[in-house]
């Protein structure tokens, strides 16, 4: 019995140059590094909070919620291709 794959071979269908590929990879790495920095900051604050008496404080909760929303918004802007849209459209997607 022979298996026939109906899916296209995307490697052979790439219609971009190496320069465009480098730009795309750079964008992905930038997203990775920004997410990593924010996450490490969250972890540092999370580990320091109990020793400093910050656990359960309102400002700590607001900080974590703000950082989480910032990460989610950045991912939405980058991967839903909203970075080049008008400001109103970005707000219409991100605010609700």
Protein backbone atom coordinates (compact mmCIF):
# COMPACT_ATOMS: atom_id res chain seq x y z
CA UNK A 1 0.00 0.00 0.00
CA UNK A 2 1.41 3.34 -1.02
CA UNK A 3 0.94 6.59 0.86
CA UNK A 4 0.12 9.67 -1.21
CA UNK A 5 0.60 12.92 0.58
CA UNK A 6 -1.75 15.57 -0.80
CA UNK A 7 -0.08 18.35 1.14
CA UNK A 8 2.23 20.64 -0.82
CA UNK A 9 5.92 20.68 -0.10
CA UNK A 10 6.29 24.13 1.35
CA UNK A 11 10.08 24.05 1.13
CA UNK A 12 9.82 23.90 -2.63
CA UNK A 13 7.14 26.59 -2.80
CA UNK A 14 9.07 29.30 -0.96
CA UNK A 15 8.98 32.37 -3.18
CA UNK A 16 11.17 34.65 -1.15
CA UNK A 17 14.82 35.47 -1.33
CA UNK A 18 17.38 34.71 1.32
CA UNK A 19 17.28 38.36 2.40
CA UNK A 20 13.55 38.17 3.09
CA UNK A 21 14.12 34.92 4.97
CA UNK A 22 16.74 36.61 7.14
CA UNK A 23 14.31 39.45 7.91
CA UNK A 24 11.63 36.96 8.94
CA UNK A 25 14.03 35.04 11.15
CA UNK A 26 15.31 38.26 12.72
CA UNK A 27 11.72 39.27 13.51
CA UNK A 28 11.08 35.91 15.19
CA UNK A 29 14.28 36.18 17.22
CA UNK A 30 13.37 39.73 18.28
CA UNK A 31 10.00 38.50 19.51
CA UNK A 32 11.75 35.68 21.37
CA UNK A 33 14.25 37.98 23.09
CA UNK A 34 11.61 40.53 24.09
CA UNK A 35 9.39 37.79 25.54
CA UNK A 36 12.40 36.28 27.32
CA UNK A 37 13.41 39.58 28.93
CA UNK A 38 9.87 40.26 30.18
CA UNK A 39 9.52 36.69 31.47
CA UNK A 40 12.87 36.81 33.29
CA UNK A 41 11.84 40.12 34.85
CA UNK A 42 8.58 38.51 36.00
CA UNK A 43 10.48 35.57 37.48
CA UNK A 44 12.96 37.79 39.32
CA UNK A 45 10.15 39.85 40.82
CA UNK A 46 8.26 36.65 41.67
CA UNK A 47 11.24 35.16 43.51
CA UNK A 48 12.02 38.42 45.34
CA UNK A 49 8.43 39.14 46.37
CA UNK A 50 8.14 36.80 49.39
CA UNK A 51 11.43 37.93 50.92
CA UNK A 52 10.58 41.60 50.50
CA UNK A 53 7.06 41.30 51.88
CA UNK A 54 5.50 42.09 48.49
CA UNK A 55 3.41 38.93 48.22
CA UNK A 56 -0.26 39.64 47.69
CA UNK A 57 0.16 43.39 47.37
CA UNK A 58 -2.03 45.21 44.92
CA UNK A 59 0.88 46.80 43.06
CA UNK A 60 2.48 43.37 42.52
CA UNK A 61 -0.76 41.99 41.10
CA UNK A 62 -1.14 45.01 38.83
CA UNK A 63 2.50 44.66 37.70
CA UNK A 64 2.08 40.99 36.76
CA UNK A 65 -1.22 41.61 34.98
CA UNK A 66 0.31 44.54 33.08
CA UNK A 67 3.36 42.52 32.01
CA UNK A 68 1.17 39.60 30.93
CA UNK A 69 -1.09 41.87 28.89
CA UNK A 70 1.98 43.53 27.36
CA UNK A 71 3.35 40.15 26.27
CA UNK A 72 -0.01 39.05 24.87
CA UNK A 73 -0.48 42.33 23.03
CA UNK A 74 3.00 42.18 21.54
CA UNK A 75 2.41 38.64 20.30
CA UNK A 76 -0.93 39.66 18.78
CA UNK A 77 0.64 42.67 17.04
CA UNK A 78 3.52 40.62 15.65
CA UNK A 79 1.81 37.40 14.64
CA UNK A 80 -1.55 38.79 13.56
CA UNK A 81 0.36 41.30 11.43
CA UNK A 82 -1.18 44.31 13.15
CA UNK A 83 2.11 46.18 13.35
CA UNK A 84 1.44 48.03 10.11
CA UNK A 85 -2.25 48.72 10.68
CA UNK A 86 -3.80 52.03 11.66
CA UNK A 87 -3.95 52.80 15.37
CA UNK A 88 -7.75 52.48 15.60
CA UNK A 89 -7.69 48.95 14.19
CA UNK A 90 -4.98 47.90 16.66
CA UNK A 91 -7.05 49.24 19.55
CA UNK A 92 -10.18 47.54 18.22
CA UNK A 93 -8.38 44.19 18.34
CA UNK A 94 -6.36 44.63 21.52
CA UNK A 95 -8.64 46.52 23.91
CA UNK A 96 -11.63 44.14 24.23
